[in-house]
mmCIF file of C-alpha atoms in Angstrom:
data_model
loop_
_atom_site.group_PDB
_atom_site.id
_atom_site.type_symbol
_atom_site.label_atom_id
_atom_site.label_comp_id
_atom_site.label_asym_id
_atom_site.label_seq_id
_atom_site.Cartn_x
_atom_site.Cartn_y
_atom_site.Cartn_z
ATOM 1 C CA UNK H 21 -3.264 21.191 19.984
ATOM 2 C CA UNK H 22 -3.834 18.069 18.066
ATOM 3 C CA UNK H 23 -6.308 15.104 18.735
ATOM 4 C CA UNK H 24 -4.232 12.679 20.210
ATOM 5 C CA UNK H 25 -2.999 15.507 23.001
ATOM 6 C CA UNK H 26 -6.294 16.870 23.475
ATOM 7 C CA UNK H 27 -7.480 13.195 24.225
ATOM 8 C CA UNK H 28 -4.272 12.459 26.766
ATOM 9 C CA UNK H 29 -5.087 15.984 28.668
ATOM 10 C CA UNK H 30 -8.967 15.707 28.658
ATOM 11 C CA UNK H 31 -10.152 11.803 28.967
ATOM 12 C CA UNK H 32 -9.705 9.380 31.698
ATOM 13 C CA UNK H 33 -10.879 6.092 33.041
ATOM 14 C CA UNK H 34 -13.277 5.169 35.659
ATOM 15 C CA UNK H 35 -10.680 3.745 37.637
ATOM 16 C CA UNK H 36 -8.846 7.148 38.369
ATOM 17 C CA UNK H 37 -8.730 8.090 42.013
ATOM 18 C CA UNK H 38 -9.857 11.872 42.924
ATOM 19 C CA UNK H 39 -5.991 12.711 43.621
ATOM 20 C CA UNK H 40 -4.915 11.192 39.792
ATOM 21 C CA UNK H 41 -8.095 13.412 38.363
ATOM 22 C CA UNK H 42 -7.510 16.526 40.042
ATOM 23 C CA UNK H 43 -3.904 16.144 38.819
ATOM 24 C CA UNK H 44 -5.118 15.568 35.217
ATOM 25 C CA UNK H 45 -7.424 18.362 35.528
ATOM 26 C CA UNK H 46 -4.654 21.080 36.364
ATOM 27 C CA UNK H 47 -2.764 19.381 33.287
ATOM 28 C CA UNK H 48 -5.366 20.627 30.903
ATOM 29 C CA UNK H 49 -5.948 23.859 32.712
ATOM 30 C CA UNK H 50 -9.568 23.615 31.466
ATOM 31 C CA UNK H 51 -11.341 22.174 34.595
ATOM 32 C CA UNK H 52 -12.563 19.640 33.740
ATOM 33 C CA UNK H 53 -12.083 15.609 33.021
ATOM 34 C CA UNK H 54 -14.011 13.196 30.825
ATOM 35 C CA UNK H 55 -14.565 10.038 32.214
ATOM 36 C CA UNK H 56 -14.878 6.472 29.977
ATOM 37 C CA UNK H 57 -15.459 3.227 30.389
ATOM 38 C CA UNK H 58 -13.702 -0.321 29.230
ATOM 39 C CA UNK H 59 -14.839 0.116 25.839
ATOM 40 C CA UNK H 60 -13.629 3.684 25.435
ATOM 41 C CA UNK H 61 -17.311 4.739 25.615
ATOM 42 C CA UNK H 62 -18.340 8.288 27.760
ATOM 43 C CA UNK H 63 -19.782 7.432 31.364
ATOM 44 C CA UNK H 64 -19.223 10.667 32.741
ATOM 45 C CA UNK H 65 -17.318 13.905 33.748
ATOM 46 C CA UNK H 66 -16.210 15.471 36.499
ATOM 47 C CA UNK H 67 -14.848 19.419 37.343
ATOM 48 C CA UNK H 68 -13.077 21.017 39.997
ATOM 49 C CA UNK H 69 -16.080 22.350 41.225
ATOM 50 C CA UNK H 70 -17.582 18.490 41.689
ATOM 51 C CA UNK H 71 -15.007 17.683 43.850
ATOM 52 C CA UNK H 72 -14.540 20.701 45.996
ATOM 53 C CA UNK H 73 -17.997 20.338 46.604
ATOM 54 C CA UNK H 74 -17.599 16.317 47.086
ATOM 55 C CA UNK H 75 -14.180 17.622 49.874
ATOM 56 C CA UNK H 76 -16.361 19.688 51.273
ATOM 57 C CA UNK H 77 -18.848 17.584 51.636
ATOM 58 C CA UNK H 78 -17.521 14.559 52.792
ATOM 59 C CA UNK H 79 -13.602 14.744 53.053
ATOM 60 C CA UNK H 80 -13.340 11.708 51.759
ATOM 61 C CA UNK H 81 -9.966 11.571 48.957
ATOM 62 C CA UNK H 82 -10.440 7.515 48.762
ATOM 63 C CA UNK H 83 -13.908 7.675 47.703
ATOM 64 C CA UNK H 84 -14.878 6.207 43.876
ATOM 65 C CA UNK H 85 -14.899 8.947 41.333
ATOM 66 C CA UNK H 86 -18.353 7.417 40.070
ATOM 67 C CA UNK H 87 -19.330 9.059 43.568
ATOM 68 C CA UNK H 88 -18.277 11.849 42.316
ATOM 69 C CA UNK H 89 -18.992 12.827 38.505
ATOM 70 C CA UNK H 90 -22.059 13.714 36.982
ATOM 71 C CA UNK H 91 -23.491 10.938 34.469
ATOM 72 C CA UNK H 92 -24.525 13.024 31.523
ATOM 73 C CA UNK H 93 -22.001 15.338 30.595
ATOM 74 C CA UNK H 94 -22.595 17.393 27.359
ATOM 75 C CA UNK H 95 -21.334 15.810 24.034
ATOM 76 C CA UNK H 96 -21.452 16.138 20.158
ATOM 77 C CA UNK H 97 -21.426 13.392 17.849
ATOM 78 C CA UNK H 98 -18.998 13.473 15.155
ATOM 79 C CA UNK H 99 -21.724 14.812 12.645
ATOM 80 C CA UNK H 100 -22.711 17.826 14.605
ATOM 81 C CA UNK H 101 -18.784 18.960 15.235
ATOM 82 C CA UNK H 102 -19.518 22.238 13.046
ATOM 83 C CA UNK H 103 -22.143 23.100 15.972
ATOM 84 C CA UNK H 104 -19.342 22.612 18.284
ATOM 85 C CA UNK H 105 -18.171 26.655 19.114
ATOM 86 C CA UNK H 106 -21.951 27.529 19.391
ATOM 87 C CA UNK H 107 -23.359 24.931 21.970
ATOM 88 C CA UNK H 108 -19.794 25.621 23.819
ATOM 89 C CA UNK H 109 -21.215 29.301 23.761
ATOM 90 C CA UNK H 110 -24.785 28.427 24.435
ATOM 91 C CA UNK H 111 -23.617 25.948 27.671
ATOM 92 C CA UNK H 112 -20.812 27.937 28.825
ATOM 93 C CA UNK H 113 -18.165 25.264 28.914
ATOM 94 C CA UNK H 114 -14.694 25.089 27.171
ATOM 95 C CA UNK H 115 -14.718 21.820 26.162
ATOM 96 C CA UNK H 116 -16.781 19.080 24.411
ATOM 97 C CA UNK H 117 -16.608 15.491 23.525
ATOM 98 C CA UNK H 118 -17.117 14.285 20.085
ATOM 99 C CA UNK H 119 -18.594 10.721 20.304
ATOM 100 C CA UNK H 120 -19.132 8.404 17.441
ATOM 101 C CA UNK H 121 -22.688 6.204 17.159
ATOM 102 C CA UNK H 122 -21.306 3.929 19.648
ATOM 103 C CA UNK H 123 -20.409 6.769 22.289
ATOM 104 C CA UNK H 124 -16.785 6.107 21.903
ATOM 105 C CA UNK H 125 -14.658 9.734 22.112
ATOM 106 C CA UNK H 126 -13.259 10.577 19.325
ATOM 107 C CA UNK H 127 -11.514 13.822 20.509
ATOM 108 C CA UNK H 128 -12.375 16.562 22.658
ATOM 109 C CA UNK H 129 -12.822 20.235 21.838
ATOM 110 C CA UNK H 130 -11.902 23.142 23.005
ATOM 111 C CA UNK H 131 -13.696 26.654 23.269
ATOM 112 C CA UNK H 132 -11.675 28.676 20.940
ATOM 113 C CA UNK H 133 -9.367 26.024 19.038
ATOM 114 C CA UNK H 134 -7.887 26.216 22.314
ATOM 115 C CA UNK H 135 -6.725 30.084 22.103
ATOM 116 C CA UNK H 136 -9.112 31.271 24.583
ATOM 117 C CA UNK H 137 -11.282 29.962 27.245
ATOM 118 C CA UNK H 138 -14.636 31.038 28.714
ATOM 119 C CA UNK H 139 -14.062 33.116 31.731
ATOM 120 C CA UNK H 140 -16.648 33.545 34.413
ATOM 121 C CA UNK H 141 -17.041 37.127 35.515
ATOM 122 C CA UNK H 142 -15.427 37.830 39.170
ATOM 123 C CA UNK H 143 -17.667 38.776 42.192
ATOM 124 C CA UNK H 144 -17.840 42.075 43.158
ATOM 125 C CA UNK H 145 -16.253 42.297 46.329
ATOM 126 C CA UNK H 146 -15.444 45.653 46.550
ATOM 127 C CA UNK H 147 -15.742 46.811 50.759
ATOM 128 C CA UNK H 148 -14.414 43.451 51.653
ATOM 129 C CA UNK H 149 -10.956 43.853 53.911
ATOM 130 C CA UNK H 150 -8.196 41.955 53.408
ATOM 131 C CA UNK H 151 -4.796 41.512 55.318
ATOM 132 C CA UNK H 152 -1.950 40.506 54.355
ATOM 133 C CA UNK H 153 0.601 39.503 57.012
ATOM 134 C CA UNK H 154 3.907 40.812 56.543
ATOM 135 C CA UNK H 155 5.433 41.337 59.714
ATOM 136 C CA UNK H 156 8.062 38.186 59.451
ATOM 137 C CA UNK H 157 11.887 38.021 58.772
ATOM 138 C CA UNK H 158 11.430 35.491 56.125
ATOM 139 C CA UNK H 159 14.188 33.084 57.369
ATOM 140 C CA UNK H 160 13.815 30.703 54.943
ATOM 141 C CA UNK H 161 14.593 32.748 51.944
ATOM 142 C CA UNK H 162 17.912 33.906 53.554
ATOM 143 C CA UNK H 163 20.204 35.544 51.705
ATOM 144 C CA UNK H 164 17.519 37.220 49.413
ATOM 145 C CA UNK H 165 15.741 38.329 52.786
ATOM 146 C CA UNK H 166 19.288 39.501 54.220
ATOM 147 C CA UNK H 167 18.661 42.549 51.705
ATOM 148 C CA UNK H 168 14.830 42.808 51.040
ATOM 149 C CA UNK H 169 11.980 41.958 53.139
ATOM 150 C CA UNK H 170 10.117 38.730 52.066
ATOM 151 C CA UNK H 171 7.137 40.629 50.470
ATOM 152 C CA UNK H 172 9.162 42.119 47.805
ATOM 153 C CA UNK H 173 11.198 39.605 46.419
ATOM 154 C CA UNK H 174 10.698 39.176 43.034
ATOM 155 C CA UNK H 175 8.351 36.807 40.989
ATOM 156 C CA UNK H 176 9.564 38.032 37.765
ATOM 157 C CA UNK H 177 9.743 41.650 38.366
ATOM 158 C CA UNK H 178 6.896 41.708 40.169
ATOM 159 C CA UNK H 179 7.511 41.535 43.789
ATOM 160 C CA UNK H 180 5.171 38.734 45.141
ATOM 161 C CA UNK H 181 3.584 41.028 47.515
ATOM 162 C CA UNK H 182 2.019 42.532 44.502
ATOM 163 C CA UNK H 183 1.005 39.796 42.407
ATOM 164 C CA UNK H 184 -1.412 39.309 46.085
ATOM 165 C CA UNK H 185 -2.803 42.229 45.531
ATOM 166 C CA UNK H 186 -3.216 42.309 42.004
ATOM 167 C CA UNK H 187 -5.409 39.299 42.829
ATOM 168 C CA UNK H 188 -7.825 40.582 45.120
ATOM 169 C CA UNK H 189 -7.912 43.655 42.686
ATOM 170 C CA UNK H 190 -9.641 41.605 40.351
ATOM 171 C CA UNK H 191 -12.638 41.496 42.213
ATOM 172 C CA UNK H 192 -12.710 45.437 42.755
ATOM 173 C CA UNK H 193 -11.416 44.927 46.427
ATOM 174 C CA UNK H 194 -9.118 48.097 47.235
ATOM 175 C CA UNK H 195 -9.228 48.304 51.165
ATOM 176 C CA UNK H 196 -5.703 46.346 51.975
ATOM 177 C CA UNK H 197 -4.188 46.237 55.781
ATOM 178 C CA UNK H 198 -0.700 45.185 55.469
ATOM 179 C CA UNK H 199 1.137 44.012 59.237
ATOM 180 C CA UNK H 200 4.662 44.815 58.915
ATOM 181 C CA UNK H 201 7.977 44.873 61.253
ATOM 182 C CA UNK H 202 10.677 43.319 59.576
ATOM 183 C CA UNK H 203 12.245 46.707 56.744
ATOM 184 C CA UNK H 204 9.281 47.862 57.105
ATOM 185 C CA UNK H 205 10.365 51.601 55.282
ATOM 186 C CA UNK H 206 11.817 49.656 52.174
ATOM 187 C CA UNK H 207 7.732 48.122 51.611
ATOM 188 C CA UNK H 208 6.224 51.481 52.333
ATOM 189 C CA UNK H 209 8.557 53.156 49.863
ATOM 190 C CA UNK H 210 7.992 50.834 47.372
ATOM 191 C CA UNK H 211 4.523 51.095 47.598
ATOM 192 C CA UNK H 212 4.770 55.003 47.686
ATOM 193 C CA UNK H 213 6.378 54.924 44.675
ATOM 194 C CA UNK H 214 4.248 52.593 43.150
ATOM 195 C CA UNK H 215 1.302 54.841 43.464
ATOM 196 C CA UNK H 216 -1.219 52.549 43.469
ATOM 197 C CA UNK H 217 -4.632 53.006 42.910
ATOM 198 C CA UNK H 218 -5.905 50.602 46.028
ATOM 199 C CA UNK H 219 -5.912 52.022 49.370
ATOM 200 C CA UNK H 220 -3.158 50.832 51.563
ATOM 201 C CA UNK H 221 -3.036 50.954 55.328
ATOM 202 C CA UNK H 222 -0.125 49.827 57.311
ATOM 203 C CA UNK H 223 -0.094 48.186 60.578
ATOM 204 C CA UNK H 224 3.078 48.280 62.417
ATOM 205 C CA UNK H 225 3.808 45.739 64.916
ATOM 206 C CA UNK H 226 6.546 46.869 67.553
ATOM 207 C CA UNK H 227 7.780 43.373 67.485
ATOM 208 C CA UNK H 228 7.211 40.308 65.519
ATOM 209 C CA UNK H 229 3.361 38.814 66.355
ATOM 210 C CA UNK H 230 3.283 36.051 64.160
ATOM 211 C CA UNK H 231 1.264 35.018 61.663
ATOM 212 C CA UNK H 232 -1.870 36.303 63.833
ATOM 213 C CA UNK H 233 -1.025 38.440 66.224
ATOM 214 C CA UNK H 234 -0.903 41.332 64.355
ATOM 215 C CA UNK H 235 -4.668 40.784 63.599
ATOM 216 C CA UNK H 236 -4.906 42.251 67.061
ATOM 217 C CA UNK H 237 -4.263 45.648 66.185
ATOM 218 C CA UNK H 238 -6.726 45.259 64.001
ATOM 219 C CA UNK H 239 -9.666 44.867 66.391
ATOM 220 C CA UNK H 240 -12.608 46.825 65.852
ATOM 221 C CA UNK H 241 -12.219 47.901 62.314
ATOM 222 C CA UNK H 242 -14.262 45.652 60.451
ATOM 223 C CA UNK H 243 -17.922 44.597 60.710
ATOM 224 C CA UNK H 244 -17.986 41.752 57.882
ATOM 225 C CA UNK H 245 -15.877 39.132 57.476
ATOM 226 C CA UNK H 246 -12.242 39.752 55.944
ATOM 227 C CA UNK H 247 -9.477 38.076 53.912
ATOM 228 C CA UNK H 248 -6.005 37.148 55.976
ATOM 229 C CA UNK H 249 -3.371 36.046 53.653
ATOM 230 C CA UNK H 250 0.554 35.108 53.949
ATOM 231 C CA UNK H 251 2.339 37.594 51.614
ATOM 232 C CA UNK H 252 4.360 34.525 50.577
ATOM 233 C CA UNK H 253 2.151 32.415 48.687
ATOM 234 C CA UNK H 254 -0.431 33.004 46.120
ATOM 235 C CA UNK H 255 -3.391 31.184 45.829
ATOM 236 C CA UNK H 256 -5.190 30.800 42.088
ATOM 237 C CA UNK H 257 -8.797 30.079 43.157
ATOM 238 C CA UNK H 258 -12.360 31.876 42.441
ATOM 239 C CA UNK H 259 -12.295 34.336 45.781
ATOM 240 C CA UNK H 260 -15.961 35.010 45.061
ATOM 241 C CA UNK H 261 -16.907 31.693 45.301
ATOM 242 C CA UNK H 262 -14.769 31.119 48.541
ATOM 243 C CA UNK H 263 -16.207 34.409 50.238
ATOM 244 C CA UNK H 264 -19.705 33.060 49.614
ATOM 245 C CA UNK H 265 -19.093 30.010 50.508
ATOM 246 C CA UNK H 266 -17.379 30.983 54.019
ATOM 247 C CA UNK H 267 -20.433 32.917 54.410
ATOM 248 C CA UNK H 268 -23.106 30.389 53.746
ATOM 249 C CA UNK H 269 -21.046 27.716 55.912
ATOM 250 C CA UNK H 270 -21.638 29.290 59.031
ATOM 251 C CA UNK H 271 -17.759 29.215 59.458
ATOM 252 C CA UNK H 272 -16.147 31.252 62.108
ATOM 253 C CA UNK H 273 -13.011 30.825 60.084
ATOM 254 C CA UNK H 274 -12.635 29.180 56.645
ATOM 255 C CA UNK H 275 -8.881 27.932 56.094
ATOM 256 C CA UNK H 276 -8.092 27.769 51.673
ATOM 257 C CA UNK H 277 -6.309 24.252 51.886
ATOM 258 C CA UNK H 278 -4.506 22.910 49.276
ATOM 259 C CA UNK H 279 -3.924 19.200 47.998
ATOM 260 C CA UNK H 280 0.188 17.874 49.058
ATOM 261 C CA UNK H 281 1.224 14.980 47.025
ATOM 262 C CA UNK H 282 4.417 13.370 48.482
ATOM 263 C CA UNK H 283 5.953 10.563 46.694
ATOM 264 C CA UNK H 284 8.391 8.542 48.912
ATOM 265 C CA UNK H 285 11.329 8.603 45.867
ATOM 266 C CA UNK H 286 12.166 4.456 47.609
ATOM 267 C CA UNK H 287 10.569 1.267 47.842
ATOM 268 C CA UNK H 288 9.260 1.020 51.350
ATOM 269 C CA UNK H 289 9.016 -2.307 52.702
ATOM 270 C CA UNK H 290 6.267 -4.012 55.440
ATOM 271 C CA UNK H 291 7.492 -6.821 57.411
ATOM 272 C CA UNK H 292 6.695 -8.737 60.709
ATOM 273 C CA UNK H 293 8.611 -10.174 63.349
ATOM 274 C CA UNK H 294 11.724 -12.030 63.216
ATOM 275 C CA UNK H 295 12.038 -9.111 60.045
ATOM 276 C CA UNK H 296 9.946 -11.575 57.421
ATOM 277 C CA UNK H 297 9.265 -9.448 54.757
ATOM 278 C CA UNK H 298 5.202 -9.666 54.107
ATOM 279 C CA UNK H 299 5.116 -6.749 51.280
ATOM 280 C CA UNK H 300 6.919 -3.802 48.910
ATOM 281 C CA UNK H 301 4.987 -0.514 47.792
ATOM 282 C CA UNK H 302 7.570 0.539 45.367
ATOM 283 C CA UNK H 303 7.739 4.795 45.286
ATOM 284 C CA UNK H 304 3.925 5.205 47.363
ATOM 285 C CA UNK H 305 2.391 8.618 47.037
ATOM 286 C CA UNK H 306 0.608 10.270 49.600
ATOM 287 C CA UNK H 307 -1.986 12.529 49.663
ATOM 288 C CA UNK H 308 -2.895 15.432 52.312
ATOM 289 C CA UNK H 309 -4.503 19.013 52.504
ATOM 290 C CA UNK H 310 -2.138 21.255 53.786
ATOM 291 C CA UNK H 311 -3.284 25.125 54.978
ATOM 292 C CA UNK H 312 -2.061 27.351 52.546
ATOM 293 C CA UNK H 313 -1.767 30.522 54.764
ATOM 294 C CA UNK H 314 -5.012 31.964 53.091
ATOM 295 C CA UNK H 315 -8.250 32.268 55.105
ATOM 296 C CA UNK H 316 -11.583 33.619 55.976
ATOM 297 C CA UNK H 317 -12.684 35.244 59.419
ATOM 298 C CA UNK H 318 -15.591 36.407 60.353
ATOM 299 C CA UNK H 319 -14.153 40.096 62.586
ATOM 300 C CA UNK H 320 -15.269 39.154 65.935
ATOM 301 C CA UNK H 321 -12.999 36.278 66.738
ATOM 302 C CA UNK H 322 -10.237 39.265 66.345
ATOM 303 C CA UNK H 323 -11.014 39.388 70.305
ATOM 304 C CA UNK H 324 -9.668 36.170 70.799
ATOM 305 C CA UNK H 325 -6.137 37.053 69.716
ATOM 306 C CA UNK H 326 -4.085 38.104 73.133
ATOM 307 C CA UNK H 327 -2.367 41.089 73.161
ATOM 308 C CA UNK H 328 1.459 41.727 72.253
ATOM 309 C CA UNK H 329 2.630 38.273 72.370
ATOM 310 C CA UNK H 330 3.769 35.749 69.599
ATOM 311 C CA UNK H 331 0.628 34.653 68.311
ATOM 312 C CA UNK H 332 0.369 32.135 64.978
ATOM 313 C CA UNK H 333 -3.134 31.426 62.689
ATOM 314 C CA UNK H 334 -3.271 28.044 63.546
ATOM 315 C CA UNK H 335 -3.404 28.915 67.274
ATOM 316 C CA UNK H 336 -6.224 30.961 66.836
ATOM 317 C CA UNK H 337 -8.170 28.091 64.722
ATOM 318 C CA UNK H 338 -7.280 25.340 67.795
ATOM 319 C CA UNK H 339 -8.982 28.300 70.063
ATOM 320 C CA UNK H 340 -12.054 28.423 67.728
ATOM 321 C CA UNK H 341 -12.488 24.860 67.708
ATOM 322 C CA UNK H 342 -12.022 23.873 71.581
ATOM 323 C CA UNK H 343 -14.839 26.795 71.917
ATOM 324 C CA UNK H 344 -16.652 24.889 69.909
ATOM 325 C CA UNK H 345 -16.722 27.316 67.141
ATOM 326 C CA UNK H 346 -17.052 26.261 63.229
ATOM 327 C CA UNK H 347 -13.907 26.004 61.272
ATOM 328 C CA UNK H 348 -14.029 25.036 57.923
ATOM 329 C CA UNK H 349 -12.084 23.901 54.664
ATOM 330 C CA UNK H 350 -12.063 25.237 51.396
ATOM 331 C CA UNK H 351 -9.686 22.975 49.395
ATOM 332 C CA UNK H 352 -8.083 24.005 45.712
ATOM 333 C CA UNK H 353 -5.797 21.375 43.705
ATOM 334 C CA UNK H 354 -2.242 21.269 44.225
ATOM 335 C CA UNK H 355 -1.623 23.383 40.992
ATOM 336 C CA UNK H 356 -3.724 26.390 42.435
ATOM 337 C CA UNK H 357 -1.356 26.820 45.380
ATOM 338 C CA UNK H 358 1.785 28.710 44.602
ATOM 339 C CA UNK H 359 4.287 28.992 47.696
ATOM 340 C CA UNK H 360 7.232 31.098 47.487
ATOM 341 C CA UNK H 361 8.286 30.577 51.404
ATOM 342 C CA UNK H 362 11.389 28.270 50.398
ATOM 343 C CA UNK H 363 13.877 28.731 47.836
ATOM 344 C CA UNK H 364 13.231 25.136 45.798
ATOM 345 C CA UNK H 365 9.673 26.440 45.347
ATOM 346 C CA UNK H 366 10.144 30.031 43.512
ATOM 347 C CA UNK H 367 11.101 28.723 40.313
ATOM 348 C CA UNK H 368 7.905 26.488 40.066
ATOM 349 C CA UNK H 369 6.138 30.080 41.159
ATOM 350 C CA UNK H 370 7.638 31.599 38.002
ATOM 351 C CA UNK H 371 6.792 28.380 35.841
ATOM 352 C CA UNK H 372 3.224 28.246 37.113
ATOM 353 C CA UNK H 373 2.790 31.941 36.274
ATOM 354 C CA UNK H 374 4.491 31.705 32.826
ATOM 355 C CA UNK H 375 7.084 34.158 33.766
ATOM 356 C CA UNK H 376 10.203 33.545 31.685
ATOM 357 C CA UNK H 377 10.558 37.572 31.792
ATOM 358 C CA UNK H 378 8.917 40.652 32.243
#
């Protein structure tokens, strides 16, 4: 990657709202954003993790970024750029600023030349439970769901069922409880031929129970709190840190919410009466964290879920919270939430993954 790029994907004014730097952080993939001032000099930095923390904390998407970054991010000056690799090593970042004697940046570096980044290690959450719902028709990826069930359609050749799982794999979790209805033989065949080496469990629903009520057949089996995922959508987020943070929250349930942009594609127009036109916001974006079908429970509010009935997530959450339980957010960036429940959306699943093909 050359300077110019490297300085397009990894520096950014003081001006930036959150939204515009979490977007230019997903851009460089590297998680992270310098920050400079009028004169091109560094005033700060600011990673996912800064404002995940700063959602969490406050909620607050209109706040000023200088509320958010940290004011002495780690740098190199243009002499010391042959140190660059080690101190990378020595800090554990992937990238650096190289500032000249008036702190302008001069470029940005990247762990590796940009070939490889530092990877944190994954929690071991091996004996955590996690269930995938699976039970549903998939009506909104008819025809493909006219012929397979929704959790094996393909992402690649992969069906996206098993990218999921692959996921939690990662962090040595092998106890899976999958809710099914819908062709429910064609996903246990699959997965018999498969042979995986994660334990799977089925739970069959005699009817469709939503995107909760399957939890209900469920009740008694665990003693610590459990993953309960969509088997549509994958999210790309550190499930160590979300487990501990659900856990140190004191959250009943934690719902993984994701960051909407929608850009109105017209001019839209204010006015007063008589029709006077008063103002034009030509193509407005906005912003809004949207549940991504991914969340954390803690097992006893599994007794709260009636019996046999039609029974959705977000029912169960309006329950918690009128019983004045704790329900909390764990946002990611746009970028980190992959949704294959509509057609329009799988291709940008196969982009985001790099899948051209397998």
């Amino acid at each position: 990657m050359d300077k110019e790029r490297r300085l397009s994907m990894f520096i950014g004014t003081i001006g930036l709202s959150i939204v515009d730097v979490m977007e230019r952080i997903d851009a460089n993939a590297n998680g992270i954003l310098f920050l400079i001032g009028e004169q091109r000099e560094l005033v700060g930095c600011v990673t996912d993790g800064d404002i995940r923390r700063w959602l969490i904390h406050t909620g607050d998407l209109g706040a000023d970024i200088r509320n958010v970054m940290k004011n002495n991010p780690k740098y190199i000056f243009r002499e010391e750029a042959g140190m660059a690799e080690e101190i990378m090593e020595q800090e554990r970042i992937t990238a650096l600023p190289v500032l000249n004697e008036m702190r302008e940046v001069l470029d940005v570096l990247v762990r590796g030349g940009g070939k490889s980044k530092l990877r944190r290690e994954k929690a071991d959450l091996s004996g955590v439970p996690v269930v995938i719902m699976a039970g549903g028709k998939g009506t909104r990826l008819y025809p493909y769901t006219k012929i397979l069930p929704k959790p094996l359609i393909p992402i690649g050749e992969t069906p996206i069922i098993e990218r999921i799982m692959n996921r939690f794999f990662e962090y040595r979790i092998h106890a899976f409880y999958i809710t099914v209805n819908y062709k429910k033989g064609m996903l246990r065949a699959y997965f018999s031929d498969l042979m995986p080496t994660y334990q799977i469990t089925y739970i069959e629903e005699e009817k469709p129970l939503g995107t909760g009520g399957g939890l209900k057949l469920l009740e008694g089996r665990f003693h610590q709190p459990l993953f309960v995922t969509n088997c549509d959508s994958l999210v790309q987020a550190d499930y160590g840190e979300l487990y501990e943070y659900h856990k140190a929250s004191g959250n009943v349930i934690t719902v993984v919410s994701s960051l909407k942009n929608i850009i109105v594609p017209y001019g839209v127009l204010q006015s007063k009466e008589n029709g006077e036109l008063v103002g034009m916001t030509e193509k407005p974006k906005h912003s809004y964290f949207i549940n991504t079908g991914m969340y954390v429970i803690n097992p006893d509010v599994i007794s709260l879920i009636p019996c046999g009935i039609m029974f959705h997530m977000p029912q169960l959450i309006d329950h918690v919270m009128k019983s004045g339980g704790k329900v909390g957010m764990y946002p990611v960036s746009e970028d980190s939430f992959l949704d294959m429940g509509e057609l329009g959306e799988m291709k940008r699943m196969e982009e985001k993954l790099k899948i051209v093909s397998e």
